[in-house]
Amino acid sequence: MNFLAIDASTEACSVAIKYNDKQFSEYELCPQSHSLRLLPMIDSVLKQANVKLTELDGIIFGQGPGSFTGVRIGIGVTQGLAFSAELSARGVSTLQAMAQQAFDNKGEGKVIAAIDARMSEVYTCYFEVDEQGIMQAKTEETVLKPEFVAQYYQDLALPAYGVGTGWDAYPELSALKSNADSPEILFPTAVAMLTLGQVDFAQHCVDAEHAQPKYVRDTVSWKKLPGR
């Protein structure tokens, strides 16, 4: 099957296409510019693959957790494209996508993903690889104060390979990860989401109007503007 994958849930903007067993992708760090960059990047990979959106079988999207605005932009674009091309859509966790990158790129089969959630909190989840080479969550995705993360994982055999921005934002977590210094994998990619989203796509996809984010928490992170 042939898919388009879209992610705008973090500082990175990422798109990828799998078409006729060939893969095309673009990735860009562009904080605050996702709404400007996402559609041109999608157009670019469609042209690289020489395919029309209507020739694909579905759209895979980053459903979060991550930036509230970024997640909504990604899902909004997904819904618009899916409606126009009459395609189904499937959401993929940003935390799981980073864990999948760690396995695909580094061969790491036990991973803790941690994204800086702002407001002195971190989105986190622990993953292990299954027999099919897919990283599966072994805990619930959650948002925690950094001081409670070690307690959350107290029953696991740690350390594990760490991915995400949460490790640099909260150095007190470092004892939980096996890799020293800043993680090489800080943001999810649409390429990893292709790997995850195409697994049993037909069983997990939804119509465009039912594509939904996974925020993990409901409180929006914001900063008061000067003079307000």
mmCIF file of C-alpha atoms in Angstrom:
data_model
loop_
_atom_site.group_PDB
_atom_site.id
_atom_site.type_symbol
_atom_site.label_atom_id
_atom_site.label_comp_id
_atom_site.label_asym_id
_atom_site.label_seq_id
_atom_site.Cartn_x
_atom_site.Cartn_y
_atom_site.Cartn_z
ATOM 1 C CA MET A 1 0.000 0.000 0.000
ATOM 2 C CA ASN A 2 1.046 3.597 -0.599
ATOM 3 C CA PHE A 3 0.919 6.304 2.063
ATOM 4 C CA LEU A 4 1.669 9.927 2.849
ATOM 5 C CA ALA A 5 2.906 10.675 6.388
ATOM 6 C CA ILE A 6 2.729 14.144 7.977
ATOM 7 C CA ASP A 7 4.072 15.442 11.279
ATOM 8 C CA ALA A 8 4.169 18.956 12.733
ATOM 9 C CA SER A 9 3.868 18.074 16.425
ATOM 10 C CA THR A 10 7.276 19.406 17.549
ATOM 11 C CA GLU A 11 9.806 21.990 16.382
ATOM 12 C CA ALA A 12 10.397 19.757 13.345
ATOM 13 C CA CYS A 13 8.181 19.650 10.275
ATOM 14 C CA SER A 14 8.349 16.330 8.458
ATOM 15 C CA VAL A 15 6.651 14.605 5.527
ATOM 16 C CA ALA A 16 7.261 11.282 3.783
ATOM 17 C CA ILE A 17 5.734 9.191 1.026
ATOM 18 C CA LYS A 18 5.906 5.480 0.411
ATOM 19 C CA TYR A 19 4.940 4.752 -3.198
ATOM 20 C CA ASN A 20 5.604 1.553 -5.133
ATOM 21 C CA ASP A 21 8.095 0.456 -2.468
ATOM 22 C CA LYS A 22 10.105 3.662 -2.870
ATOM 23 C CA GLN A 23 10.357 6.289 -0.153
ATOM 24 C CA PHE A 24 10.645 10.070 -0.425
ATOM 25 C CA SER A 25 10.882 12.453 2.506
ATOM 26 C CA GLU A 26 11.625 15.985 3.662
ATOM 27 C CA TYR A 27 12.496 17.141 7.162
ATOM 28 C CA GLU A 28 13.027 20.667 8.443
ATOM 29 C CA LEU A 29 13.501 22.321 11.828
ATOM 30 C CA CYS A 30 11.205 25.325 11.547
ATOM 31 C CA PRO A 31 9.715 26.441 14.888
ATOM 32 C CA GLN A 32 6.710 28.744 14.445
ATOM 33 C CA SER A 33 6.664 28.139 10.660
ATOM 34 C CA HIS A 34 4.789 24.853 10.312
ATOM 35 C CA SER A 35 1.724 26.462 8.752
ATOM 36 C CA LEU A 36 3.941 27.982 6.052
ATOM 37 C CA ARG A 37 6.190 24.995 5.365
ATOM 38 C CA LEU A 38 3.977 21.920 5.625
ATOM 39 C CA LEU A 39 1.993 22.193 2.375
ATOM 40 C CA PRO A 40 5.019 23.096 0.198
ATOM 41 C CA MET A 41 6.899 20.125 1.660
ATOM 42 C CA ILE A 42 3.980 17.820 0.884
ATOM 43 C CA ASP A 43 3.818 19.154 -2.663
ATOM 44 C CA SER A 44 7.559 18.563 -3.013
ATOM 45 C CA VAL A 45 7.481 14.900 -1.986
ATOM 46 C CA LEU A 46 4.451 14.238 -4.193
ATOM 47 C CA LYS A 47 6.413 15.594 -7.128
ATOM 48 C CA GLN A 48 9.506 13.579 -6.184
ATOM 49 C CA ALA A 49 7.407 10.422 -6.132
ATOM 50 C CA ASN A 50 5.583 11.487 -9.318
ATOM 51 C CA VAL A 51 2.268 10.601 -7.735
ATOM 52 C CA LYS A 52 -1.068 12.301 -7.122
ATOM 53 C CA LEU A 53 -2.657 12.315 -3.692
ATOM 54 C CA THR A 54 -5.647 10.385 -5.043
ATOM 55 C CA GLU A 55 -3.336 7.525 -6.029
ATOM 56 C CA LEU A 56 -2.401 6.863 -2.407
ATOM 57 C CA ASP A 57 -4.145 4.524 0.014
ATOM 58 C CA GLY A 58 -4.169 6.739 3.078
ATOM 59 C CA ILE A 59 -2.572 9.442 5.211
ATOM 60 C CA ILE A 60 -0.614 8.832 8.420
ATOM 61 C CA PHE A 61 -0.319 11.772 10.821
ATOM 62 C CA GLY A 62 1.472 12.668 14.028
ATOM 63 C CA GLN A 63 -1.260 12.822 16.654
ATOM 64 C CA GLY A 64 0.921 14.055 19.541
ATOM 65 C CA PRO A 65 1.746 14.528 22.264
ATOM 66 C CA GLY A 66 3.669 17.679 21.489
ATOM 67 C CA SER A 67 3.007 21.305 20.649
ATOM 68 C CA PHE A 68 -0.721 22.019 20.840
ATOM 69 C CA THR A 69 -0.543 24.358 17.847
ATOM 70 C CA GLY A 70 1.713 22.058 15.832
ATOM 71 C CA VAL A 71 -0.472 19.012 16.424
ATOM 72 C CA ARG A 72 -3.560 20.935 15.323
ATOM 73 C CA ILE A 73 -1.811 22.213 12.179
ATOM 74 C CA GLY A 74 -0.774 18.692 11.218
ATOM 75 C CA ILE A 75 -4.234 17.270 11.799
ATOM 76 C CA GLY A 76 -5.918 20.187 10.025
ATOM 77 C CA VAL A 77 -3.789 19.619 6.933
ATOM 78 C CA THR A 78 -4.407 15.867 7.160
ATOM 79 C CA GLN A 79 -8.161 16.373 7.317
ATOM 80 C CA GLY A 80 -8.179 18.775 4.375
ATOM 81 C CA LEU A 81 -6.110 16.484 2.180
ATOM 82 C CA ALA A 82 -7.974 13.355 3.232
ATOM 83 C CA PHE A 83 -11.351 14.974 2.486
ATOM 84 C CA SER A 84 -10.236 16.208 -0.917
ATOM 85 C CA ALA A 85 -8.747 12.870 -1.987
ATOM 86 C CA GLU A 86 -11.311 10.681 -0.195
ATOM 87 C CA LEU A 87 -8.629 8.956 1.870
ATOM 88 C CA SER A 88 -8.672 7.467 5.352
ATOM 89 C CA ALA A 89 -6.224 8.619 8.012
ATOM 90 C CA ARG A 90 -4.378 7.036 10.912
ATOM 91 C CA GLY A 91 -2.711 8.767 13.842
ATOM 92 C CA VAL A 92 0.689 7.767 15.216
ATOM 93 C CA SER A 93 2.212 8.739 18.564
ATOM 94 C CA THR A 94 5.152 11.127 18.406
ATOM 95 C CA LEU A 95 6.740 9.287 21.337
ATOM 96 C CA GLN A 96 6.411 5.938 19.565
ATOM 97 C CA ALA A 97 7.832 7.432 16.355
ATOM 98 C CA MET A 98 11.015 8.521 18.144
ATOM 99 C CA ALA A 99 11.329 5.100 19.755
ATOM 100 C CA GLN A 100 10.968 3.520 16.305
ATOM 101 C CA GLN A 101 13.756 5.761 14.995
ATOM 102 C CA ALA A 102 15.993 4.533 17.813
ATOM 103 C CA PHE A 103 15.421 0.932 16.734
ATOM 104 C CA ASP A 104 15.629 1.555 12.981
ATOM 105 C CA ASN A 105 18.705 3.803 13.151
ATOM 106 C CA LYS A 106 20.527 2.550 16.245
ATOM 107 C CA GLY A 107 19.239 -0.965 16.852
ATOM 108 C CA GLU A 108 17.968 0.033 20.297
ATOM 109 C CA GLY A 109 15.186 -2.287 21.464
ATOM 110 C CA LYS A 110 14.418 -0.617 24.811
ATOM 111 C CA VAL A 111 13.697 3.101 24.704
ATOM 112 C CA ILE A 112 12.373 5.853 26.947
ATOM 113 C CA ALA A 113 10.934 8.765 24.978
ATOM 114 C CA ALA A 114 10.704 12.110 26.761
ATOM 115 C CA ILE A 115 9.470 15.363 25.195
ATOM 116 C CA ASP A 116 9.694 18.703 26.983
ATOM 117 C CA ALA A 117 6.025 19.521 27.666
ATOM 118 C CA ARG A 118 6.791 23.037 28.999
ATOM 119 C CA MET A 119 5.203 24.153 32.282
ATOM 120 C CA SER A 120 7.946 22.128 34.075
ATOM 121 C CA GLU A 121 6.567 18.821 32.800
ATOM 122 C CA VAL A 122 7.617 16.062 30.417
ATOM 123 C CA TYR A 123 5.648 13.764 28.088
ATOM 124 C CA THR A 124 7.081 10.276 28.420
ATOM 125 C CA CYS A 125 6.596 6.575 27.656
ATOM 126 C CA TYR A 126 8.698 3.385 27.657
ATOM 127 C CA PHE A 127 8.874 1.135 24.568
ATOM 128 C CA GLU A 128 10.255 -2.290 23.656
ATOM 129 C CA VAL A 129 10.611 -3.796 20.197
ATOM 130 C CA ASP A 130 8.386 -6.732 19.187
ATOM 131 C CA GLU A 131 9.153 -9.679 16.882
ATOM 132 C CA GLN A 132 8.119 -7.645 13.843
ATOM 133 C CA GLY A 133 10.569 -4.860 14.605
ATOM 134 C CA ILE A 134 7.895 -2.452 15.824
ATOM 135 C CA MET A 135 8.361 -0.481 19.035
ATOM 136 C CA GLN A 136 5.437 -1.105 21.385
ATOM 137 C CA ALA A 137 4.473 0.932 24.435
ATOM 138 C CA LYS A 138 4.957 -0.917 27.717
ATOM 139 C CA THR A 139 3.612 1.935 29.848
ATOM 140 C CA GLU A 140 0.891 4.504 29.353
ATOM 141 C CA GLU A 141 1.881 7.751 27.672
ATOM 142 C CA THR A 142 1.781 10.345 30.409
ATOM 143 C CA VAL A 143 2.812 13.874 31.391
ATOM 144 C CA LEU A 144 4.713 14.264 34.668
ATOM 145 C CA LYS A 145 6.788 16.641 36.705
ATOM 146 C CA PRO A 146 10.433 15.612 36.211
ATOM 147 C CA GLU A 147 10.798 14.630 39.862
ATOM 148 C CA PHE A 148 8.105 11.952 39.464
ATOM 149 C CA VAL A 149 9.448 10.279 36.305
ATOM 150 C CA ALA A 150 11.865 7.914 38.093
ATOM 151 C CA GLN A 151 9.059 6.746 40.359
ATOM 152 C CA TYR A 152 6.815 6.145 37.337
ATOM 153 C CA TYR A 153 9.431 3.798 35.867
ATOM 154 C CA GLN A 154 10.555 2.182 39.128
ATOM 155 C CA ASP A 155 9.416 -1.318 38.099
ATOM 156 C CA LEU A 156 11.424 -1.315 34.848
ATOM 157 C CA ALA A 157 14.960 -2.607 34.321
ATOM 158 C CA LEU A 158 16.649 0.710 33.492
ATOM 159 C CA PRO A 159 18.548 2.544 32.118
ATOM 160 C CA ALA A 160 17.188 2.466 28.556
ATOM 161 C CA TYR A 161 18.067 4.413 25.432
ATOM 162 C CA GLY A 162 16.755 7.973 25.702
ATOM 163 C CA VAL A 163 15.181 10.018 22.897
ATOM 164 C CA GLY A 164 13.473 13.400 22.842
ATOM 165 C CA THR A 165 13.935 16.945 24.102
ATOM 166 C CA GLY A 166 12.958 16.147 27.687
ATOM 167 C CA TRP A 167 16.428 14.916 28.650
ATOM 168 C CA ASP A 168 18.149 18.219 27.862
ATOM 169 C CA ALA A 169 15.329 20.247 29.394
ATOM 170 C CA TYR A 170 15.437 18.303 32.672
ATOM 171 C CA PRO A 171 18.969 16.977 33.361
ATOM 172 C CA GLU A 172 17.773 15.343 36.583
ATOM 173 C CA LEU A 173 16.297 12.570 34.400
ATOM 174 C CA SER A 174 19.688 11.559 32.982
ATOM 175 C CA ALA A 175 20.188 8.553 35.273
ATOM 176 C CA LEU A 176 17.289 6.818 33.510
ATOM 177 C CA LYS A 177 18.927 6.771 30.070
ATOM 178 C CA SER A 178 21.881 4.722 28.884
ATOM 179 C CA ASN A 179 23.161 7.134 26.222
ATOM 180 C CA ALA A 180 25.383 9.923 27.491
ATOM 181 C CA ASP A 181 25.102 13.604 26.572
ATOM 182 C CA SER A 182 22.299 15.038 24.457
ATOM 183 C CA PRO A 183 20.147 12.442 22.639
ATOM 184 C CA GLU A 184 20.859 12.107 18.929
ATOM 185 C CA ILE A 185 17.120 11.675 18.315
ATOM 186 C CA LEU A 186 15.313 14.785 19.536
ATOM 187 C CA PHE A 187 12.266 14.951 17.261
ATOM 188 C CA PRO A 188 9.973 12.465 15.481
ATOM 189 C CA THR A 189 10.091 11.959 11.719
ATOM 190 C CA ALA A 190 7.402 11.142 9.185
ATOM 191 C CA VAL A 191 9.619 8.295 7.940
ATOM 192 C CA ALA A 192 9.238 6.504 11.281
ATOM 193 C CA MET A 193 5.515 7.241 11.210
ATOM 194 C CA LEU A 194 5.289 5.487 7.840
ATOM 195 C CA THR A 195 6.804 2.384 9.425
ATOM 196 C CA LEU A 196 4.331 2.449 12.298
ATOM 197 C CA GLY A 197 1.222 3.674 10.528
ATOM 198 C CA GLN A 198 1.185 1.155 7.715
ATOM 199 C CA VAL A 199 0.962 -1.752 10.180
ATOM 200 C CA ASP A 200 -2.689 -2.897 10.137
ATOM 201 C CA PHE A 201 -3.669 0.454 8.608
ATOM 202 C CA ALA A 202 -7.110 -0.774 7.562
ATOM 203 C CA GLN A 203 -7.916 -1.864 11.127
ATOM 204 C CA HIS A 204 -6.876 1.421 12.746
ATOM 205 C CA CYS A 205 -7.689 4.131 10.203
ATOM 206 C CA VAL A 206 -10.606 6.566 10.489
ATOM 207 C CA ASP A 207 -12.494 8.891 8.165
ATOM 208 C CA ALA A 208 -10.989 12.374 7.886
ATOM 209 C CA GLU A 209 -13.479 14.035 10.245
ATOM 210 C CA HIS A 210 -12.521 11.608 13.020
ATOM 211 C CA ALA A 211 -8.768 12.315 12.916
ATOM 212 C CA GLN A 212 -8.052 13.466 16.453
ATOM 213 C CA PRO A 213 -5.047 14.655 18.476
ATOM 214 C CA LYS A 214 -3.660 12.978 21.558
ATOM 215 C CA TYR A 215 -2.751 15.779 23.903
ATOM 216 C CA VAL A 216 -2.169 13.645 27.058
ATOM 217 C CA ARG A 217 -3.017 16.739 29.076
ATOM 218 C CA ASP A 218 -5.658 19.408 28.533
ATOM 219 C CA THR A 219 -3.801 22.438 29.916
ATOM 220 C CA VAL A 220 -2.418 24.703 27.198
ATOM 221 C CA SER A 221 1.131 25.971 27.722
ATOM 222 C CA TRP A 222 1.324 29.733 27.263
ATOM 223 C CA LYS A 223 3.313 32.777 28.272
ATOM 224 C CA LYS A 224 1.802 36.108 29.171
ATOM 225 C CA LEU A 225 2.471 38.728 26.546
ATOM 226 C CA PRO A 226 4.195 41.999 27.580
ATOM 227 C CA GLY A 227 1.716 44.580 28.728
ATOM 228 C CA ARG A 228 -1.118 42.112 29.241
#
